[in-house]
mmCIF file of C-alpha atoms in Angstrom:
data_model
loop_
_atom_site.group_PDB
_atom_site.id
_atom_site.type_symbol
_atom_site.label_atom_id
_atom_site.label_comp_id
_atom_site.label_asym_id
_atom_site.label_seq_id
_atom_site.Cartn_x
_atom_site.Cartn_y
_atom_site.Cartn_z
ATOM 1 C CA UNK E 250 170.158 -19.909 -53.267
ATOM 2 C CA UNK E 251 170.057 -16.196 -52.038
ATOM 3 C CA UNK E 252 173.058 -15.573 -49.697
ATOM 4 C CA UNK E 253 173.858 -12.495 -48.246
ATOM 5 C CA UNK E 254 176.910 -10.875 -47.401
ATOM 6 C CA UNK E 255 178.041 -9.735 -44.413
ATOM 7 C CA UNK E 256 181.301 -9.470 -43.922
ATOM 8 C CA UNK E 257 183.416 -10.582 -41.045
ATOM 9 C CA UNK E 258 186.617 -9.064 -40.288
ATOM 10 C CA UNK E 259 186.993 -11.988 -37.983
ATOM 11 C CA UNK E 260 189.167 -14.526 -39.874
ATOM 12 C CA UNK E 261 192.289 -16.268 -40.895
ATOM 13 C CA UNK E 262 194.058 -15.465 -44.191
ATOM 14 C CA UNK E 263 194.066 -19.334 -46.427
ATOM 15 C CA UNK E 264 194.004 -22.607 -43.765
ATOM 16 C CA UNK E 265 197.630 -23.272 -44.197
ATOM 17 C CA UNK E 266 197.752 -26.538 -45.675
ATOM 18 C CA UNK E 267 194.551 -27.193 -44.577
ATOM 19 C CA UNK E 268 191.383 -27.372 -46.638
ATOM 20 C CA UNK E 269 187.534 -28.356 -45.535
ATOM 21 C CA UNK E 270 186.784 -31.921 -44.969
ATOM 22 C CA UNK E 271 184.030 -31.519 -42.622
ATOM 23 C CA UNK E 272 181.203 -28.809 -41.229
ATOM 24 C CA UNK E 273 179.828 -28.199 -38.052
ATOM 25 C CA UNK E 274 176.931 -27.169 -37.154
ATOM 26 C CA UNK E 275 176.462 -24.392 -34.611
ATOM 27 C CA UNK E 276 173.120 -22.720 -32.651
ATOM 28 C CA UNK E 277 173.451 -18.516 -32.048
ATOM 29 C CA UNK E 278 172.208 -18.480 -28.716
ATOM 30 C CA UNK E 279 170.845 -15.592 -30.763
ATOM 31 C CA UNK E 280 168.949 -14.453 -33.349
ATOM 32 C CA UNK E 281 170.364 -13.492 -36.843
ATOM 33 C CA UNK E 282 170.479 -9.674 -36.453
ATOM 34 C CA UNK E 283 172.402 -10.216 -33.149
ATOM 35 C CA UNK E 284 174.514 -12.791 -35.057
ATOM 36 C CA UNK E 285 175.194 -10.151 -37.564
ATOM 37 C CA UNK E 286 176.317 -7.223 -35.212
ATOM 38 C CA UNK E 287 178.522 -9.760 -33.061
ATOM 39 C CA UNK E 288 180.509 -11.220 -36.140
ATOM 40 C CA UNK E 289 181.193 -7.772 -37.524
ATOM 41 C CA UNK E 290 182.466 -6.943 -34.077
ATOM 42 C CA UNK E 291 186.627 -7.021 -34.529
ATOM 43 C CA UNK E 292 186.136 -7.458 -30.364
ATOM 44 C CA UNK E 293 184.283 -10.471 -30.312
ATOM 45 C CA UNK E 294 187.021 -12.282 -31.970
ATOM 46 C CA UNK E 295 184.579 -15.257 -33.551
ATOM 47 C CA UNK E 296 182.755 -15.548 -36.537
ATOM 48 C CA UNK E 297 181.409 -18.712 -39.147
ATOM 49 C CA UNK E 298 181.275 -19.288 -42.593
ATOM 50 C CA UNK E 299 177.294 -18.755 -42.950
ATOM 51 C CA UNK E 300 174.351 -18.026 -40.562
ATOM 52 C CA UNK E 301 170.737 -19.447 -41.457
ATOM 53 C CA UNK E 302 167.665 -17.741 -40.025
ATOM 54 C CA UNK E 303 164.213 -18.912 -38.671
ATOM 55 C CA UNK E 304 162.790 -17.835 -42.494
ATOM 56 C CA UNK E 305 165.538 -19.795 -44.161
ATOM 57 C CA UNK E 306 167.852 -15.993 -44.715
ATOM 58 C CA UNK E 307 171.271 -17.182 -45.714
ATOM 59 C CA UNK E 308 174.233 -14.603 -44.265
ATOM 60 C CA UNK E 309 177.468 -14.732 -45.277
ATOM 61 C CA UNK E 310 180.406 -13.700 -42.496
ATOM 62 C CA UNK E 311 183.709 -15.806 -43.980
ATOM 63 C CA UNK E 312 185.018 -16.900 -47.524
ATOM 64 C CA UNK E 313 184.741 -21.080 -47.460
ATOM 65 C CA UNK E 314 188.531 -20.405 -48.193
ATOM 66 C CA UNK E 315 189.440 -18.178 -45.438
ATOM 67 C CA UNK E 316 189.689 -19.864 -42.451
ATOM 68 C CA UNK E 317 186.126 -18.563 -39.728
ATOM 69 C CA UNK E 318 186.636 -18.520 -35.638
ATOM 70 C CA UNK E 319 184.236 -20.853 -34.833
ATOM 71 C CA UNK E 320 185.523 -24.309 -33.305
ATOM 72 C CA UNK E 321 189.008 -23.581 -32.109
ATOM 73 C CA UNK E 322 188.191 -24.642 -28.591
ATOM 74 C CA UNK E 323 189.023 -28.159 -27.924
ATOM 75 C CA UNK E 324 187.531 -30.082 -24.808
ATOM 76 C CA UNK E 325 186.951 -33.869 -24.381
ATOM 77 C CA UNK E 326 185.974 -34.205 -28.141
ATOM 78 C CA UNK E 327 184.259 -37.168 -29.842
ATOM 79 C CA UNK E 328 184.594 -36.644 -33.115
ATOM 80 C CA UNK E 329 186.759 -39.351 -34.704
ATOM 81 C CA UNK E 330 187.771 -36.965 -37.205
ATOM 82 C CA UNK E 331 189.412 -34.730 -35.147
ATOM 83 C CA UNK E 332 193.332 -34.092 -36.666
ATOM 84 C CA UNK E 333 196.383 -34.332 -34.281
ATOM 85 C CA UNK E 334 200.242 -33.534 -34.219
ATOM 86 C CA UNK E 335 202.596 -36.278 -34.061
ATOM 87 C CA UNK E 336 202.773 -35.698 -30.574
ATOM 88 C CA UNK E 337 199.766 -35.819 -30.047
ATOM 89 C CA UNK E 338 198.688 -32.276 -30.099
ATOM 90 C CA UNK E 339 195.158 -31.269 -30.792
ATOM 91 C CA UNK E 340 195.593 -29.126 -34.614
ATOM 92 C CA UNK E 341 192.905 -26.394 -34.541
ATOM 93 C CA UNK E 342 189.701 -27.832 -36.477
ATOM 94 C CA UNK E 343 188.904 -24.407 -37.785
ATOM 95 C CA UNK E 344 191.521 -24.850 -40.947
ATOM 96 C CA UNK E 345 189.667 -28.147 -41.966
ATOM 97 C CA UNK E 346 185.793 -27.252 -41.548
ATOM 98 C CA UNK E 347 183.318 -25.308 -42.597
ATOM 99 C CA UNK E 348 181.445 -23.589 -39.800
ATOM 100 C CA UNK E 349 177.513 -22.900 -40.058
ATOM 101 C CA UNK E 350 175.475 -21.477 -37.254
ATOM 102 C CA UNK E 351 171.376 -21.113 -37.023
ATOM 103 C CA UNK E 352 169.202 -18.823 -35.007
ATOM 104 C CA UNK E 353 167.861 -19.928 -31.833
ATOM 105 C CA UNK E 354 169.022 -21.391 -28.748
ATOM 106 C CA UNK E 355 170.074 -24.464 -27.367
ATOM 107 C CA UNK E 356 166.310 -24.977 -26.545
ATOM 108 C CA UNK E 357 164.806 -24.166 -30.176
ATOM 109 C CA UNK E 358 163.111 -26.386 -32.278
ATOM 110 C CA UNK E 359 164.373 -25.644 -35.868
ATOM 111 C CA UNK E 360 161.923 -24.726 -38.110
ATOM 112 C CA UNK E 361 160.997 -26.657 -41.952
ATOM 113 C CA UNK E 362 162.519 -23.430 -43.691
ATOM 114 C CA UNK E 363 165.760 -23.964 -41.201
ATOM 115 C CA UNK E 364 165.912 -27.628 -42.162
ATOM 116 C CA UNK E 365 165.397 -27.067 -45.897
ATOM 117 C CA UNK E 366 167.941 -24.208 -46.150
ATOM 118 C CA UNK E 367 170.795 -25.601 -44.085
ATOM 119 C CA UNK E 368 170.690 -29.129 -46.215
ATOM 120 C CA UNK E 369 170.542 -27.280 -49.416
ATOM 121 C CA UNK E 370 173.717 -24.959 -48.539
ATOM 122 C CA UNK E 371 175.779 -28.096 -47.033
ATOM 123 C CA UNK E 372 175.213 -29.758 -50.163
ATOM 124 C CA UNK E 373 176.313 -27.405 -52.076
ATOM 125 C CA UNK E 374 179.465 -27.624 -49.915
ATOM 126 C CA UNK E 375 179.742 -30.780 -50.033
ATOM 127 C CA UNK E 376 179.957 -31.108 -53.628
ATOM 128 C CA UNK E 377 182.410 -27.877 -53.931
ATOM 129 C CA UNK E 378 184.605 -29.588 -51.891
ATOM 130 C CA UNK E 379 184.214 -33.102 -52.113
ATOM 131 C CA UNK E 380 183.093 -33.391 -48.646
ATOM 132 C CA UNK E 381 180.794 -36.942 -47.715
ATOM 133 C CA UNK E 382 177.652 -35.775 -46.957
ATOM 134 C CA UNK E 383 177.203 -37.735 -44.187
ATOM 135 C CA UNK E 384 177.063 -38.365 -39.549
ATOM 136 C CA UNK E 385 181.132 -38.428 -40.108
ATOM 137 C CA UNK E 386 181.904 -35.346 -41.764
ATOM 138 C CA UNK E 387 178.675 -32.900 -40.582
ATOM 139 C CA UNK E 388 178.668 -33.175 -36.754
ATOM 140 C CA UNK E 389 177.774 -30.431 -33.956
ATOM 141 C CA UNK E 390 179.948 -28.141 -32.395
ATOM 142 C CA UNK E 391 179.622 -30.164 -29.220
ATOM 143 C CA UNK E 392 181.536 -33.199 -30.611
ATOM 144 C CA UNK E 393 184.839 -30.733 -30.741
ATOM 145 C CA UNK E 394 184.162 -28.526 -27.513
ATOM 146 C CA UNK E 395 182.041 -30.483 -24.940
ATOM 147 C CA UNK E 396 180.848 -27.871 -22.913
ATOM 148 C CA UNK E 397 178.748 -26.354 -25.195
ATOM 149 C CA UNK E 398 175.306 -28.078 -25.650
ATOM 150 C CA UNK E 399 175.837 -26.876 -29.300
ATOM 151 C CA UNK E 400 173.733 -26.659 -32.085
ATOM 152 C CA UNK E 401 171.405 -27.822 -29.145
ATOM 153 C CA UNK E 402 168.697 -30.470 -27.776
ATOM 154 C CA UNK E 403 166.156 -30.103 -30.292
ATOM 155 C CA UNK E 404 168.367 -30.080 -33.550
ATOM 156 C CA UNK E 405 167.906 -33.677 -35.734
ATOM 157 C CA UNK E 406 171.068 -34.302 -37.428
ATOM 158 C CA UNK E 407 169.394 -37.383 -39.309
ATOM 159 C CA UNK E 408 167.068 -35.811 -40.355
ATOM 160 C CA UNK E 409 169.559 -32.705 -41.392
ATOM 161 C CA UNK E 410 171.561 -35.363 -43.408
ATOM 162 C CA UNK E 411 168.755 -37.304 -45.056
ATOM 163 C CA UNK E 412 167.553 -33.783 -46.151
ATOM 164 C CA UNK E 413 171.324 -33.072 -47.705
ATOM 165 C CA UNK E 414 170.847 -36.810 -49.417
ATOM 166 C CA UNK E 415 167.768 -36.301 -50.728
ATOM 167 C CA UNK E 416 166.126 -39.740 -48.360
ATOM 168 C CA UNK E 417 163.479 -37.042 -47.049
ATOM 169 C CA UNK E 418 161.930 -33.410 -48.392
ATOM 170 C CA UNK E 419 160.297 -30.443 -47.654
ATOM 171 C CA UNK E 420 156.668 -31.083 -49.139
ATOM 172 C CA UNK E 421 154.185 -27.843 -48.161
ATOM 173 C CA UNK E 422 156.436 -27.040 -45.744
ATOM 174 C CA UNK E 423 156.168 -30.465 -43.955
ATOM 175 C CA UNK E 424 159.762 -33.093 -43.552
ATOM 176 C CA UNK E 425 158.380 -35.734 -45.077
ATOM 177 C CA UNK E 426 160.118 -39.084 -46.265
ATOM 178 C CA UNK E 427 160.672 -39.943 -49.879
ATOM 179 C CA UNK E 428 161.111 -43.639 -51.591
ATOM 180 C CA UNK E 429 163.974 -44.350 -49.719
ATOM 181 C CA UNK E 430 162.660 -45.710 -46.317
ATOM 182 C CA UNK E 431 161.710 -49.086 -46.180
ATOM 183 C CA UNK E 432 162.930 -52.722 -44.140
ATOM 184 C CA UNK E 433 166.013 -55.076 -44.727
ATOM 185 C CA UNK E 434 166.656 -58.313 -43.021
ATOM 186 C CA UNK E 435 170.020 -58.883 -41.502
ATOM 187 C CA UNK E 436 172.022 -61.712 -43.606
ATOM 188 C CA UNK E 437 174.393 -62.209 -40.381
ATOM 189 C CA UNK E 438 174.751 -60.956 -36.859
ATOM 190 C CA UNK E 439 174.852 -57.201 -37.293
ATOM 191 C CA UNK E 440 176.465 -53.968 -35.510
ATOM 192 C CA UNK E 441 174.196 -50.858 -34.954
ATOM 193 C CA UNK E 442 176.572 -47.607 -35.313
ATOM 194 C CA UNK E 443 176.330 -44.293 -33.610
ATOM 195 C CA UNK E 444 177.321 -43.000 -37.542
ATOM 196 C CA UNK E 445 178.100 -44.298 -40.965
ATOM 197 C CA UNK E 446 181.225 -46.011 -40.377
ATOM 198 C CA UNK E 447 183.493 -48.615 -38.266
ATOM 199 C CA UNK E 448 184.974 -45.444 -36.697
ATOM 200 C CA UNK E 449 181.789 -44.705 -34.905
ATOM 201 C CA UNK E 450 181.179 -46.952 -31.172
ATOM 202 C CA UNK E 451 178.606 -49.749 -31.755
ATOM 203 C CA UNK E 452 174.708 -48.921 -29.947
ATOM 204 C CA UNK E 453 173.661 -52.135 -30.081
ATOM 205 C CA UNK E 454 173.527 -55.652 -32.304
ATOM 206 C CA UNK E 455 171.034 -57.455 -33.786
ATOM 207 C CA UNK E 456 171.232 -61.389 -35.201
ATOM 208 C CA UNK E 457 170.474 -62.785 -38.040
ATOM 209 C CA UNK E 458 166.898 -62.714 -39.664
ATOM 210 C CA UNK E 459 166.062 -60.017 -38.013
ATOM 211 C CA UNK E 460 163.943 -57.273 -39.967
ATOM 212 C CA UNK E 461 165.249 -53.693 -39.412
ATOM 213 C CA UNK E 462 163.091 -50.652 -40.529
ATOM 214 C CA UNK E 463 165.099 -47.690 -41.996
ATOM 215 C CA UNK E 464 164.352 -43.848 -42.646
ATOM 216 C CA UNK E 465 166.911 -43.310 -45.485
ATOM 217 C CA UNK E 466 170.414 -44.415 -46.817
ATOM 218 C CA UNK E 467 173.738 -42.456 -47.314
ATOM 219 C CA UNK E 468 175.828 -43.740 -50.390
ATOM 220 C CA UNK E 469 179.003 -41.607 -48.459
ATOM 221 C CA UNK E 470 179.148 -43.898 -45.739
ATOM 222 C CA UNK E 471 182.952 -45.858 -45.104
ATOM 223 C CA UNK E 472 183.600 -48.007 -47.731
ATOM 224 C CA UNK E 473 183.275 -51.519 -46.415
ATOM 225 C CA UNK E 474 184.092 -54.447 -48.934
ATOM 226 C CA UNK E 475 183.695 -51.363 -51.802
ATOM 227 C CA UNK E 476 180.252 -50.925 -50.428
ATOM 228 C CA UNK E 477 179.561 -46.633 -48.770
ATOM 229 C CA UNK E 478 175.986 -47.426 -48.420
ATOM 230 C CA UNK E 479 174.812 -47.008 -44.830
ATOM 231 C CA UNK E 480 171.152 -46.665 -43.571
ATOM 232 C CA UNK E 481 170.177 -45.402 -40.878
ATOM 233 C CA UNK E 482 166.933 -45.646 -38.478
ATOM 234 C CA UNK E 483 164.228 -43.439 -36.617
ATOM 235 C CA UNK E 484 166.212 -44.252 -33.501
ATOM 236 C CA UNK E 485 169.471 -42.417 -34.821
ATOM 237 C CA UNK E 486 171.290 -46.056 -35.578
ATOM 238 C CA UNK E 487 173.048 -46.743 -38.583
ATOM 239 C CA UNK E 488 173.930 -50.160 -39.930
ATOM 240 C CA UNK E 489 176.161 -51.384 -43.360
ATOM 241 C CA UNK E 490 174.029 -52.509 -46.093
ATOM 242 C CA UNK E 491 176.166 -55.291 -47.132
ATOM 243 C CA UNK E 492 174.932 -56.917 -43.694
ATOM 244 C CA UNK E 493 171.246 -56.932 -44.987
ATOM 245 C CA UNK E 494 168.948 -58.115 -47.572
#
């Protein structure tokens, strides 16, 4: 992967005893240029990790070590992740994640070359830092600072994470699934997740002998019973495979 550097002087020596466990995905409100000139700004006081253009350009602005201003605001958050003090204190999520904006607004549909290029860096993250590449650990900014309609309405964060998995590809510049769609049958009555995990609020439930469809799998899911895998559907539910045939 070509990545660029541009250097921010907008950061935080180390993350204390902090290190990534999780990245969030951020929209501009801008484009990249404008991205560029804002993060190199010492008065704008905020900067990420990497920007990704329309064309798939990869930008540079923060060291994955160094700690980026880009989710230190706090506000109603729904990310179970999220760390706190023992009394209950909100820790700033900037030392544990990796931050990753894209061009475009709230209101922009990402583009194939977006897609492709953002899975293929947060992979590589990922696997630096032994971060599960899936709906737990790679959220929006919204889910830390509510406010913010952040990376935005038209952003698909299945489809971003079965990209990163490898349960869909780019084929002539199409998303397109692979192999690893297809339909289960519940064994027992069975939760439908907002994410991979127990942590995330149940959507709905389904009972027994029911056939579910599914657009792809993570194998990083929360380990149930020893079992990570967690598929997930068209509709943005996930469900535990050891619930299904």
């Amino acid at each position: 992967m070509n990545i660029t550097s541009v250097a921010s002087p907008n950061f935080t020596q180390g993350r204390r005893t902090y290190r990534p466990e999780a990245i969030v995905i951020h929209i501009m409100d801008g484009t990249l240029k404008g991205t560029d000139s804002w993060f190199m700004s010492p008065l704008s006081q905020v900067s990420s990790h990497y920007g990704i253009g329309k064309n798939g350009e990869v930008h540079q602005y923060v060291d994955e070590t160094e700690t980026a201003w880009h989710a230190g605001r706090i506000h109603d958050p729904t990310w179970p992740l999220i760390k706190k003090t023992t009394d209950g204190m909100f820790i700033n999520p900037n030392y544990y994640t990796i931050g990753v904006e894209h061009e475009g607004n709230e209101s922009s549909e990402w583009t194939d070359a977006m897609y492709a290029t953002s899975a293929e860096l947060i992979r590589g993250i990922c696997q630096r830092w032994s971060i599960p590449a899936d709906r737990l650990h790679i959220i929006g900014h919204h889910e830390i600072y509510s406010l913010k309609n952040c990376p935005g309405l038209k952003v698909d964060m299945d489809k971003l994470i079965a990209l990163v998995n490898g349960s869909a590809q780019v084929v002539n510049g199409q998303i397109s699934k692979t192999e690893k769609f297809g339909k289960v049958t519940t064994l027992t009555r069975l939760n439908l997740r907002a994410g991979p995990g127990k942590v995330y609020k149940i959507t709905n439930m389904v009972n027994a002998g029911i056939q579910l469809a599914y657009d792809g799998f993570t194998m990083q899911g929360e380990t149930v019973n020893g079992n990570g895998k967690w598929f997930f559907t068209e509709e943005g539910n996930w469900f535990w495979s050891g619930g299904v045939k």
